[in-house]
XYZ file of C-alpha atoms in Angstrom:
754
model
C 16.055 6.064 41.487
C 17.311 7.362 38.129
C 17.795 10.684 37.358
C 14.865 12.582 36.422
C 15.253 14.901 33.041
C 12.573 17.525 32.160
C 11.830 18.622 28.258
C 9.079 21.211 27.907
C 7.821 20.526 31.691
C 7.825 17.309 31.276
C 9.850 14.631 33.327
C 11.204 11.728 31.665
C 14.375 8.935 32.545
C 16.481 7.944 30.055
C 14.455 4.397 28.675
C 17.809 2.232 29.205
C 18.076 2.357 32.508
C 14.153 0.630 33.182
C 14.354 -2.471 32.565
C 11.932 -5.059 31.498
C 11.688 -8.325 33.324
C 12.478 -11.505 32.317
C 9.558 -13.146 32.595
C 7.852 -10.506 30.458
C 9.452 -11.813 26.940
C 8.194 -14.213 24.657
C 9.644 -13.985 21.205
C 9.075 -16.566 18.768
C 12.256 -17.158 16.724
C 9.934 -18.878 13.762
C 8.341 -16.429 11.134
C 4.845 -16.435 11.653
C 2.248 -15.248 9.790
C 1.563 -11.413 9.883
C -2.009 -9.661 10.807
C -2.344 -5.886 9.232
C -4.154 -2.878 10.038
C -4.253 0.268 8.288
C -5.881 3.695 8.975
C -5.070 6.577 6.623
C -1.368 7.122 7.722
C -1.150 4.214 10.663
C -0.302 1.183 10.102
C 0.367 -2.086 12.480
C 2.097 -5.636 12.193
C 1.554 -8.135 14.705
C 1.253 -11.798 15.082
C -1.465 -14.137 15.000
C -1.785 -13.085 18.820
C -2.172 -9.885 18.624
C 1.617 -9.068 19.943
C 4.578 -7.488 18.353
C 8.295 -8.544 18.855
C 10.439 -9.179 22.603
C 12.641 -7.833 24.515
C 16.032 -9.617 22.796
C 17.777 -7.807 19.338
C 15.964 -10.139 16.992
C 12.524 -8.779 18.514
C 13.226 -5.280 18.504
C 14.901 -4.753 15.043
C 11.883 -7.339 13.633
C 9.339 -5.636 11.383
C 6.164 -5.891 13.417
C 4.921 -2.287 15.402
C 2.827 0.190 14.563
C 4.031 2.882 12.571
C 3.043 6.687 11.509
C 5.019 8.959 8.902
C 7.721 6.135 8.636
C 8.082 6.492 12.065
C 8.072 2.964 14.371
C 5.800 4.185 17.646
C 6.239 0.820 19.053
C 7.837 -2.372 18.269
C 6.475 -4.037 21.771
C 3.043 -5.230 22.709
C 3.327 -8.120 24.801
C -0.389 -9.947 26.757
C 0.925 -12.579 29.290
C -1.115 -14.314 32.216
C 1.229 -14.868 35.281
C 4.138 -14.075 33.129
C 3.139 -16.886 30.513
C 1.616 -16.551 26.831
C -1.800 -17.190 26.007
C -2.683 -20.223 24.306
C -4.104 -19.027 20.238
C -7.700 -20.172 19.483
C -8.662 -17.843 16.512
C -7.870 -14.599 14.970
C -8.501 -12.185 11.858
C -7.710 -9.152 10.733
C -10.050 -9.625 7.840
C -11.758 -5.914 8.216
C -8.535 -4.240 8.024
C -8.774 -1.816 10.895
C -9.796 -4.331 13.431
C -7.784 -7.053 14.709
C -9.549 -9.993 16.746
C -7.837 -12.847 18.920
C -9.625 -15.566 20.958
C -7.428 -17.446 23.374
C -7.187 -18.935 26.243
C -4.838 -19.817 29.017
C -2.370 -22.491 29.952
C -1.811 -24.660 32.872
C -0.886 -22.188 35.957
C 1.080 -24.135 38.523
C -1.415 -26.396 40.392
C -3.951 -23.397 41.099
C -5.354 -23.077 37.486
C -6.263 -25.642 34.782
C -5.425 -24.987 31.129
C -8.546 -23.486 29.164
C -10.404 -22.258 31.974
C -10.376 -18.686 30.986
C -11.400 -17.008 27.860
C -9.762 -14.316 26.596
C -10.930 -11.821 23.820
C -8.745 -8.976 22.040
C -9.543 -6.274 19.947
C -7.425 -3.949 18.796
C -8.399 -1.102 16.833
C -6.607 1.774 14.123
C -8.377 5.426 13.970
C -5.726 8.062 14.481
C -4.203 5.961 17.186
C -3.961 2.184 18.499
C -6.766 1.256 20.425
C -7.338 -2.441 22.576
C -9.576 -3.804 24.859
C -9.002 -7.021 26.531
C -12.208 -9.028 28.041
C -11.082 -12.158 30.555
C -13.560 -14.785 31.680
C -13.697 -16.896 33.893
C -15.568 -20.089 32.803
C -14.291 -22.198 36.083
C -16.825 -23.145 39.080
C -14.216 -21.567 41.464
C -12.794 -18.328 42.117
C -9.309 -17.738 40.248
C -6.586 -15.262 41.138
C -4.416 -14.417 38.595
C -1.658 -11.798 37.298
C -2.119 -10.064 33.683
C 0.199 -8.605 32.388
C 0.905 -6.174 29.196
C 4.293 -5.435 27.835
C 5.013 -1.888 25.882
C 8.052 -0.417 24.121
C 8.910 2.332 21.575
C 12.501 2.958 19.829
C 10.939 5.157 17.294
C 13.070 4.348 14.343
C 12.408 5.374 10.941
C 11.220 3.208 8.526
C 14.393 2.839 6.200
C 16.078 1.537 9.549
C 13.750 -1.253 9.491
C 14.334 -2.309 5.821
C 17.820 -2.187 6.807
C 19.313 1.316 6.378
C 22.477 1.596 8.700
C 23.064 4.974 11.157
C 25.756 6.510 12.501
C 23.911 8.310 15.023
C 20.696 8.672 16.660
C 18.737 10.373 18.812
C 18.114 9.440 22.778
C 15.159 7.735 24.201
C 13.164 8.189 26.910
C 10.518 7.380 29.040
C 8.226 9.815 30.827
C 7.535 9.574 34.757
C 3.505 9.897 35.626
C 3.494 12.246 38.512
C 1.270 10.414 40.554
C 4.126 7.509 39.807
C 6.907 9.161 40.523
C 7.655 7.584 44.167
C 9.051 3.997 44.337
C 6.972 1.704 46.486
C 9.494 -0.078 48.105
C 7.139 -2.597 50.373
C 5.850 -3.904 46.822
C 8.131 -4.499 45.195
C 12.053 -4.492 45.262
C 12.683 -3.498 41.979
C 13.714 0.251 42.693
C 11.684 1.009 38.841
C 8.383 -0.759 39.880
C 5.728 2.028 40.725
C 2.080 1.343 42.467
C -0.698 3.285 41.339
C -2.984 4.919 43.961
C -6.091 3.496 43.759
C -7.587 6.847 42.646
C -5.112 7.575 39.894
C -5.289 7.616 35.971
C -2.208 6.335 34.829
C -0.490 7.150 32.222
C 2.534 5.393 30.313
C 4.399 7.615 28.280
C 7.719 6.465 26.214
C 9.808 8.992 23.941
C 12.576 9.666 21.768
C 14.035 13.151 21.139
C 15.226 12.807 17.896
C 18.501 14.620 16.283
C 16.211 17.172 14.717
C 15.222 17.977 18.406
C 11.647 16.732 17.852
C 10.543 14.906 20.644
C 8.205 12.048 19.474
C 6.088 9.797 21.988
C 3.874 7.340 22.320
C 1.452 8.165 24.858
C -0.740 5.249 26.868
C -3.585 5.870 28.512
C -5.766 2.602 30.125
C -9.353 2.749 30.476
C -11.860 0.249 32.517
C -9.407 -1.286 35.050
C -6.086 1.238 35.655
C -3.093 -1.121 36.402
C -2.228 -1.926 39.959
C 1.939 -1.410 38.928
C 4.022 -0.764 36.696
C 7.097 -2.843 36.352
C 9.413 -0.576 33.530
C 7.650 -1.043 30.619
C 4.951 -3.677 31.903
C 1.173 -2.865 33.602
C 0.277 -5.284 35.612
C -3.418 -6.153 37.002
C -3.859 -8.886 40.298
C -6.946 -9.696 39.037
C -9.642 -11.818 41.237
C -12.785 -13.940 39.058
C -15.338 -15.220 40.648
C -17.148 -18.093 38.686
C -18.469 -16.584 34.829
C -17.750 -13.286 35.682
C -15.984 -11.070 33.212
C -13.935 -7.713 33.310
C -12.348 -5.772 30.811
C -8.804 -3.933 30.347
C -7.700 -1.699 28.123
C -5.783 1.592 26.547
C -5.484 3.959 23.811
C -1.931 4.683 22.473
C -1.834 8.097 20.969
C 1.334 9.013 18.935
C 2.565 12.664 19.311
C 5.334 15.009 18.082
C 6.428 17.879 20.252
C 3.298 17.563 22.074
C 0.689 17.303 18.985
C -0.614 14.342 17.006
C 1.022 12.840 14.301
C -1.510 11.135 12.728
C -3.768 13.257 10.430
C -6.780 11.476 11.529
C -8.228 12.812 14.849
C -8.004 10.087 17.733
C -11.110 9.937 19.466
C -11.390 8.595 23.257
C -12.484 5.020 23.406
C -12.371 1.861 20.866
C -16.030 1.730 20.595
C -15.889 5.312 19.350
C -12.922 4.111 17.292
C -14.818 1.616 15.248
C -17.821 3.575 14.898
C -16.290 6.077 13.061
C -14.149 3.740 11.050
C -17.638 2.051 9.945
C -19.144 5.307 9.611
C -16.682 6.621 6.895
C -16.215 3.383 5.358
C -20.257 3.152 4.425
C -19.938 6.904 3.402
C -17.510 5.912 1.059
C -19.158 3.234 -0.313
C -22.192 5.051 -1.022
C -20.532 6.670 -3.220
C -18.705 4.327 -5.547
C -19.694 2.242 -7.641
C -21.025 -1.409 -6.624
C -19.680 -4.409 -7.986
C -21.464 -7.117 -8.353
C -22.118 -10.559 -10.207
C -24.020 -14.199 -9.954
C -21.077 -15.681 -8.338
C -19.835 -15.733 -4.804
C -16.685 -16.229 -5.288
C -15.940 -13.086 -7.508
C -17.370 -11.045 -5.157
C -15.696 -11.669 -2.218
C -12.646 -10.730 -4.620
C -14.350 -7.421 -5.380
C -16.067 -6.756 -1.891
C -11.558 -7.337 -0.680
C -10.879 -5.352 -3.388
C -13.374 -2.379 -2.446
C -12.160 -2.541 0.912
C -8.473 -2.524 0.266
C -8.778 0.974 -1.932
C -11.048 2.241 1.184
C -7.744 1.616 3.338
C -5.066 2.387 1.255
C -6.628 5.844 1.025
C -4.362 7.914 2.816
C -4.235 12.216 3.289
C -1.679 14.110 2.195
C -2.135 17.873 3.211
C -6.292 18.401 1.888
C -6.487 15.257 -0.469
C -6.464 11.526 0.237
C -4.224 9.359 -2.615
C -3.728 5.715 -2.622
C -0.510 4.855 -0.545
C 1.599 2.229 -2.646
C 1.522 -0.428 0.034
C 1.892 -2.475 3.296
C 4.156 -2.511 5.007
C 7.045 -0.913 3.350
C 5.408 1.409 1.084
C 2.900 2.938 3.113
C 3.259 6.737 1.348
C 2.602 8.958 -1.777
C 4.441 7.208 -4.750
C 4.154 8.864 -7.974
C 4.305 5.568 -10.180
C 2.302 3.353 -8.478
C -0.531 6.186 -6.819
C -1.041 7.164 -10.558
C -1.332 3.730 -11.758
C -3.392 2.874 -8.855
C -5.747 6.086 -9.636
C -6.374 4.890 -13.243
C -6.977 1.139 -12.682
C -10.257 3.032 -10.050
C -11.372 5.323 -11.938
C -14.409 2.973 -12.791
C -14.655 2.663 -8.856
C -13.975 5.952 -7.734
C -12.977 9.048 -10.247
C -12.503 11.041 -6.761
C -9.025 9.264 -6.348
C -7.606 10.429 -9.484
C -8.561 13.790 -8.999
C -7.134 13.953 -5.752
C -3.901 11.852 -6.846
C -3.399 14.609 -9.573
C -3.544 17.256 -7.209
C -1.723 16.306 -4.675
C 1.573 15.234 -6.826
C 0.894 18.454 -8.941
C 1.603 20.212 -5.300
C 4.882 18.609 -5.186
C 5.782 18.791 -8.779
C 9.360 19.513 -9.434
C 10.338 23.128 -8.784
C 14.257 23.701 -9.526
C 17.487 21.301 -9.897
C 18.312 19.221 -7.270
C 21.080 16.456 -7.673
C 20.437 15.070 -4.383
C 16.692 14.543 -4.839
C 16.862 14.185 -8.381
C 14.711 17.049 -8.845
C 14.023 19.221 -12.033
C 11.239 21.401 -12.810
C 8.210 19.728 -13.891
C 8.927 16.511 -12.575
C 6.521 14.608 -10.872
C 7.645 12.676 -7.610
C 8.850 9.346 -6.941
C 8.155 8.842 -2.991
C 7.999 10.978 -0.375
C 8.788 9.961 3.307
C 8.549 12.301 6.704
C 10.613 9.993 8.934
C 13.809 11.368 10.659
C 16.505 9.899 8.149
C 14.070 12.155 6.107
C 13.882 15.451 8.232
C 17.431 14.797 9.028
C 18.588 14.996 5.325
C 19.835 11.208 5.542
C 17.571 10.369 2.156
C 16.547 12.426 -0.376
C 12.783 11.817 0.240
C 11.815 15.176 1.051
C 10.435 14.109 -1.689
C 13.003 12.223 -4.390
C 12.011 12.304 -8.060
C 13.904 9.479 -9.088
C 11.471 8.247 -11.679
C 11.612 8.347 -15.224
C 7.610 7.214 -15.681
C 5.682 9.242 -13.073
C 5.522 12.463 -15.252
C 4.347 11.035 -17.992
C 2.035 8.590 -16.442
C 0.359 11.495 -14.725
C -0.339 13.445 -18.327
C -2.090 10.350 -19.086
C -3.757 10.010 -15.885
C -4.837 13.956 -16.597
C -6.320 13.370 -19.755
C -8.073 10.131 -18.842
C -9.806 11.573 -15.952
C -11.022 14.377 -17.712
C -12.775 11.881 -19.910
C -13.802 10.192 -17.007
C -15.391 13.241 -15.804
C -15.364 16.461 -18.139
C -14.511 18.625 -14.687
C -13.012 21.221 -16.876
C -12.229 23.293 -13.311
C -9.603 20.160 -12.612
C -8.181 20.555 -16.714
C -8.035 24.319 -16.093
C -6.289 24.282 -12.131
C -3.523 21.874 -13.409
C -3.117 22.776 -16.978
C 0.244 24.853 -16.073
C 1.063 21.326 -14.385
C 0.725 19.619 -17.415
C 2.505 21.622 -19.924
C 5.477 21.894 -16.728
C 5.489 18.429 -17.021
C 5.756 17.967 -20.865
C 8.293 20.724 -20.378
C 10.518 18.157 -18.731
C 9.995 15.141 -21.119
C 11.597 17.381 -23.878
C 13.936 18.723 -22.076
C 14.952 14.989 -21.407
C 14.268 13.967 -25.347
C 16.336 16.686 -26.794
C 19.376 14.758 -26.441
C 18.413 11.165 -27.884
C 15.061 12.001 -28.789
C 13.892 9.191 -26.011
C 13.133 9.650 -22.341
C 15.901 7.941 -20.752
C 17.115 7.685 -16.832
C 20.378 8.151 -14.809
C 21.165 8.022 -11.079
C 22.323 11.558 -10.022
C 21.932 11.095 -6.109
C 24.335 9.013 -4.295
C 21.337 7.576 -2.227
C 19.238 7.682 -5.243
C 17.697 4.280 -7.466
C 19.953 2.599 -9.788
C 17.166 1.741 -11.787
C 14.385 4.099 -12.346
C 11.368 2.743 -13.993
C 8.757 0.413 -12.669
C 11.283 -2.374 -12.627
C 13.736 -0.682 -10.340
C 15.387 -3.409 -8.392
C 19.272 -3.431 -9.006
C 19.337 -6.548 -10.638
C 16.241 -6.390 -13.110
C 17.624 -4.377 -16.616
C 19.686 -7.866 -18.377
C 19.847 -8.846 -21.765
C 19.375 -12.167 -23.113
C 23.159 -13.317 -21.521
C 21.914 -11.937 -18.342
C 24.206 -9.411 -17.729
C 23.099 -5.755 -16.646
C 22.905 -2.975 -19.157
C 24.915 -0.522 -18.656
C 24.592 3.939 -19.097
C 21.308 5.771 -19.260
C 18.657 3.270 -19.473
C 15.920 3.743 -21.924
C 12.869 1.937 -21.486
C 10.574 0.484 -23.585
C 7.294 1.028 -22.015
C 8.203 4.791 -20.630
C 8.376 5.696 -24.876
C 4.738 4.447 -24.891
C 3.893 6.391 -22.423
C 5.332 9.538 -23.455
C 3.892 8.940 -26.817
C 0.287 8.182 -25.107
C 0.545 11.471 -23.129
C 1.392 13.708 -26.670
C -1.572 12.192 -28.520
C -3.872 12.472 -25.339
C -2.779 16.176 -24.707
C -2.759 17.168 -28.177
C -6.764 16.748 -28.081
C -7.291 18.681 -24.969
C -4.703 21.538 -26.542
C -7.181 21.365 -29.204
C -10.283 21.845 -27.219
C -8.256 24.390 -25.515
C -7.956 26.538 -28.803
C -3.782 26.152 -28.205
C -3.763 24.776 -31.719
C 0.263 25.146 -31.522
C 0.673 22.839 -28.651
C -1.491 20.290 -30.337
C -0.236 20.067 -33.762
C 3.250 19.979 -31.918
C 2.373 17.139 -29.936
C 0.718 15.119 -32.763
C 3.650 15.717 -34.973
C 6.255 14.518 -32.259
C 3.880 11.490 -31.466
C 4.269 10.141 -35.304
C 7.757 10.545 -34.910
C 8.308 9.018 -32.237
C 6.646 5.686 -33.282
C 8.576 5.579 -36.134
C 11.783 5.891 -34.548
C 10.419 3.509 -31.873
C 9.494 0.550 -33.933
C 12.836 1.000 -35.941
C 14.988 1.355 -32.609
C 13.104 -1.135 -30.593
C 12.763 -4.128 -33.084
C 14.363 -6.792 -32.416
C 13.576 -9.021 -35.871
C 15.842 -11.992 -34.440
C 13.422 -12.472 -31.706
C 10.083 -10.598 -33.241
C 9.856 -9.025 -30.198
C 10.556 -5.769 -28.443
C 13.410 -4.881 -26.399
C 13.490 -4.162 -23.060
C 15.484 -0.752 -23.246
C 18.225 0.404 -24.972
C 21.403 1.075 -22.869
C 23.322 3.825 -22.596
C 25.110 3.460 -26.124
C 21.542 2.990 -27.707
C 21.839 -1.087 -28.300
C 19.156 -2.789 -27.619
C 18.789 -4.842 -24.157
C 17.460 -8.091 -25.732
C 15.689 -9.934 -22.925
C 12.106 -11.060 -23.372
C 10.355 -9.455 -20.484
C 6.498 -8.544 -19.993
C 7.368 -4.361 -20.225
C 6.614 -4.357 -24.159
C 2.818 -5.861 -22.836
C 2.464 -2.134 -21.411
C 2.664 -0.920 -24.519
C -0.083 -2.959 -26.465
C -2.961 -0.613 -25.599
C -0.994 2.183 -26.090
C -0.593 2.809 -29.565
C 2.688 3.137 -30.335
C 3.459 -0.205 -32.150
C 2.756 -0.657 -35.505
C 0.091 -3.462 -35.526
C 1.737 -6.260 -36.741
C 4.601 -5.234 -34.247
C 1.719 -5.546 -31.474
C 0.276 -8.555 -32.359
C 3.697 -10.272 -32.108
C 4.416 -9.437 -28.941
C 1.035 -10.313 -27.698
C 1.949 -13.693 -29.068
C 4.759 -13.390 -27.467
C 3.933 -13.150 -24.128
C 1.681 -15.935 -24.102
C 4.513 -18.662 -24.820
C 4.934 -21.012 -22.223
C 8.362 -19.207 -21.130
C 6.172 -15.881 -19.895
C 2.643 -17.803 -19.500
C 3.089 -19.203 -15.982
C -0.643 -20.351 -16.049
C -1.054 -17.602 -13.413
C -0.111 -14.739 -15.014
C 2.758 -13.430 -17.346
C 6.465 -13.482 -15.972
C 8.792 -10.041 -15.368
C 11.402 -12.118 -17.326
C 11.426 -15.130 -19.598
C 12.497 -18.643 -17.799
C 14.856 -18.888 -20.900
C 16.939 -16.185 -19.597
C 20.256 -17.002 -18.186
C 18.917 -14.230 -15.182
C 15.733 -15.822 -15.019
C 15.280 -16.802 -10.963
C 10.838 -17.660 -10.337
C 11.842 -15.983 -6.726
C 13.316 -12.861 -7.875
C 11.753 -9.757 -7.615
C 11.750 -8.277 -10.920
C 13.659 -11.364 -13.112
C 10.884 -13.852 -13.200
C 8.062 -13.171 -10.889
C 4.616 -12.433 -11.453
C 3.080 -9.369 -10.541
C -0.837 -8.678 -10.831
C -0.623 -5.260 -12.109
C 1.437 -5.764 -14.992
C -0.776 -8.960 -15.776
C -3.793 -6.531 -15.622
C -1.999 -3.651 -17.885
C -0.991 -6.675 -20.416
C -4.100 -7.930 -20.430
C -5.967 -4.305 -21.393
C -3.440 -4.281 -23.928
C -4.801 -7.689 -25.302
C -8.395 -6.708 -25.712
C -7.678 -3.573 -27.579
C -6.187 -5.617 -30.524
C -9.658 -7.466 -30.117
C -7.533 -10.149 -28.317
C -10.527 -11.074 -26.107
C -10.159 -14.749 -25.613
C -6.552 -13.774 -24.672
C -6.900 -11.672 -22.469
C -9.955 -13.386 -20.760
C -7.271 -16.292 -20.209
C -4.653 -14.116 -18.028
C -7.681 -12.549 -16.171
C -9.028 -16.125 -15.581
C -5.197 -17.081 -14.097
C -5.146 -13.634 -11.763
C -8.718 -14.309 -10.238
C -7.918 -17.753 -9.916
C -4.392 -16.958 -7.849
C -6.262 -13.847 -5.745
C -8.581 -16.984 -4.136
C -5.567 -18.661 -3.491
C -4.424 -16.029 -1.070
C -5.296 -14.848 2.530
C -8.631 -13.219 2.691
C -8.823 -13.190 -1.325
C -6.394 -10.240 -1.839
C -3.676 -10.116 -4.761
C -0.428 -9.772 -3.232
C 2.088 -7.285 -4.663
C 3.506 -10.265 -6.574
C 4.128 -13.951 -6.022
C 6.860 -16.269 -7.465
C 7.275 -17.213 -10.784
C 6.959 -21.360 -10.529
C 4.983 -23.053 -13.179
C 1.042 -23.861 -12.497
C 0.308 -27.400 -12.400
C -3.015 -29.709 -11.794
C -1.799 -29.999 -8.414
C -0.131 -26.681 -6.788
C -1.206 -23.738 -5.511
C 0.735 -20.105 -6.495
C 3.845 -19.876 -4.599
C 3.701 -16.453 -2.400
C 6.979 -14.600 -2.787
C 8.017 -14.023 0.912
C 7.618 -10.345 1.862
C 4.986 -9.272 -0.926
C 3.295 -6.079 0.360
C -0.132 -6.865 1.116
C -2.545 -4.967 0.839
C -0.991 -3.082 -2.297
C -2.540 -0.352 -4.384
C -1.930 -1.472 -7.702
C -2.510 -5.279 -6.869
C -5.806 -4.273 -5.799
C -6.693 -1.957 -8.430
C -5.922 -4.678 -10.967
C -9.240 -6.435 -9.540
C -10.882 -3.124 -11.024
C -8.952 -2.563 -14.064
C -9.634 -6.957 -14.906
C -13.687 -5.579 -14.515
C -13.152 -2.712 -17.010
C -11.405 -5.457 -19.263
C -14.152 -7.708 -19.104
C -17.185 -4.623 -19.939
C -15.006 -2.662 -22.195
C -15.863 0.805 -21.273
C -14.674 3.814 -23.022
C -16.006 6.504 -21.435
C -16.222 10.471 -23.352
C -17.400 12.729 -20.704
C -16.946 15.766 -22.662
C -19.091 14.137 -25.627
C -21.879 13.092 -22.812
C -21.183 9.676 -24.097
C -20.357 6.477 -23.124
C -19.200 3.386 -25.543
C -19.982 -0.335 -24.494
C -17.900 -2.338 -27.080
C -17.746 -5.837 -27.484
C -18.225 -6.904 -23.723
C -17.485 -10.589 -22.749
C -17.703 -11.811 -18.921
C -15.655 -15.226 -18.404
C -17.227 -18.245 -18.531
C -16.933 -18.759 -14.885
C -19.342 -15.203 -14.424
C -23.152 -15.365 -16.117
C -24.206 -11.846 -14.871
C -22.657 -8.416 -13.947
C -23.589 -5.441 -12.458
C -22.480 -1.874 -12.352
C -24.599 0.332 -10.030
C -23.984 3.794 -9.350
C -21.114 3.668 -12.031
C -20.268 7.673 -12.326
C -19.608 9.197 -16.042
C -19.327 13.205 -15.707
C -22.584 14.305 -14.219
C -24.583 11.588 -14.532
C -24.892 8.376 -12.758
C -26.302 4.978 -14.036
C -27.096 1.499 -13.476
C -25.187 -0.940 -15.828
C -26.329 -4.754 -16.453
C -24.075 -7.298 -18.414
C -26.355 -11.106 -18.999
C -23.899 -14.172 -20.738
C -25.549 -16.261 -23.172
C -22.995 -18.465 -24.309
C -20.335 -16.849 -25.991
C -21.994 -13.876 -26.263
C -22.458 -11.026 -23.340
C -25.423 -8.109 -23.662
C -25.765 -5.343 -21.816
C -28.410 -2.955 -20.938
C -29.076 -0.041 -19.102
C -31.197 -0.551 -16.233
C -31.325 2.880 -14.544
C -29.556 6.465 -15.589
C -29.912 9.515 -13.627
C -28.857 12.535 -16.446
C -28.597 12.480 -20.074
C -25.554 10.492 -20.735
C -25.677 9.391 -24.428
C -25.064 4.923 -23.877
C -23.832 3.115 -27.299
C -23.793 -0.492 -26.907
C -21.370 -1.878 -29.501
C -21.709 -5.700 -30.477
């Protein structure tokens, strides 16, 4: 018997001394499709069987598992019959928080023919992980066999899963249930096997004591039928089923930290309660948001998936919820991503923007800290809660290495007010807005532009939305050097100053309004002079550390089209160039021209296509009156989405040209669902109907709506502008689209402009 260790009154043994039975490990070495579940701060990645990894080093280091707060609480979950993997019939995770698997048995010696046993697995997330397994005997004879579930939990930090090395880790432990602390030699010769008394409630707890002293646990309680005995980390049941008899097995896994639940979602007791809680919350949320439907089922499926993914990506931070950036690697609060996604979904649910603004204001920079790249007034880039963050091995507590989140926060602050006339939130966050603008002004003082330069040794080299290390290149494919001044960031600053000047004027701060107006005008003049490349009739990606243009052709200037920073002639030149064949591949606009020496259609930011990038460009084209061009881009993105699993737009896809006989090429490790990819669907709807809200002025303008040829009618029901709820109906006849107000609850004035 291994030495028993006591921590806080609980008994543990070192986990390394509990072997996994050889027969209990099946690891498919070939990459397989991944099923994803998400519930608030929990997410689960499994293979198509509903299994996770195996016992080999490869299995333990794979990206599959159950994660909460940047920690993997389960890295092994394997179901077997008599030591054999089942045969898969079907599986789906379409609902987002429920995973369903149908499978059957292989031939088991001479005792049980193949396809005799029906197996249904159902996994649900709701504050923890629940699983129920239903086993049915479809033969005419009684059958006997062994059922097993193998577990393991490595408790490694998400950054370790992503490839970050650590020189030291804490100690893996396994809690011994009181009822099973005596080996039963007569049942098994294995000294780490324990038989459960018939009346025992079996609990298996995998644990880890971190370098910061925290004790993390994955506590597993079994339901319906208790395991007959444990072999290391494997629970086993010995079954005898009569013809057409069905039995159920299951468990509940709850992640704990220092004896308290890790998830901010209360964990129910049973799987049925977990499903009911999730369905009730989703139904309540759907009743509050805008319902968008058309006369086309294919379009409606895309919309319904996007609605569900917005619901799934909502994540609790303190008392509020924001959209986490994306599953699996970015399932947390990001400044830029959460802001853009909140802006994209204002048409759907303004509450997301309100809570996002509040959360980010709470974390707004207070001091100068080079390790975290924090500065007073700055909006964070990313926050993490895992052991590496708690031990200060990474600066994400939070990390502030982003140049654009602060002006984007100001833009969302003004945009949210236009939709809601929420004076209480406007006033409550006014000091945060002033601090954000002060941060911008301090950092623009030297050059007149907002630039970035890394100061943290574990920070990001590039701190705009294209933040990979190889993406800021000139026309010869060479990396730009020094502090980088991105073109779209100057557009964000310009827009923030223009929008905030209106709010300042409303608040009788004429001094600020006049100053911000003047600064915006000056910035526009300098921008059109310094960023414009006359020989290419296009805008530079950036200025380098010496103030020279980074002269590659990229999608970045497209973000500026709707912001007003370009002169009209330059805006039209950018719009036209973005639609050239080296940029537009038929599905969308590439991040980098295919003519660039640095172009790679599989590159993260150097040739791929991003839905959110394209949705922002589509809004820009629409703002210039280029409606046909905007609709063409919309069509490409919607066509691409229909090819995706569950009709869910990915974070990005490869930049290969669209042809008559190909499909969009998937990027191997794209996040899905991903917040601003999902949000792009609602931004495209907004582009189509072209709503201009002015809730403070009690007015909504609908300017020249234009449904694409694939849609004849579109409805927006329960649309909220200020305190008014209204239903809008759009119908296309030939090349024109009409709009009518079919229902209104409030006194909002709706102006329809053809």
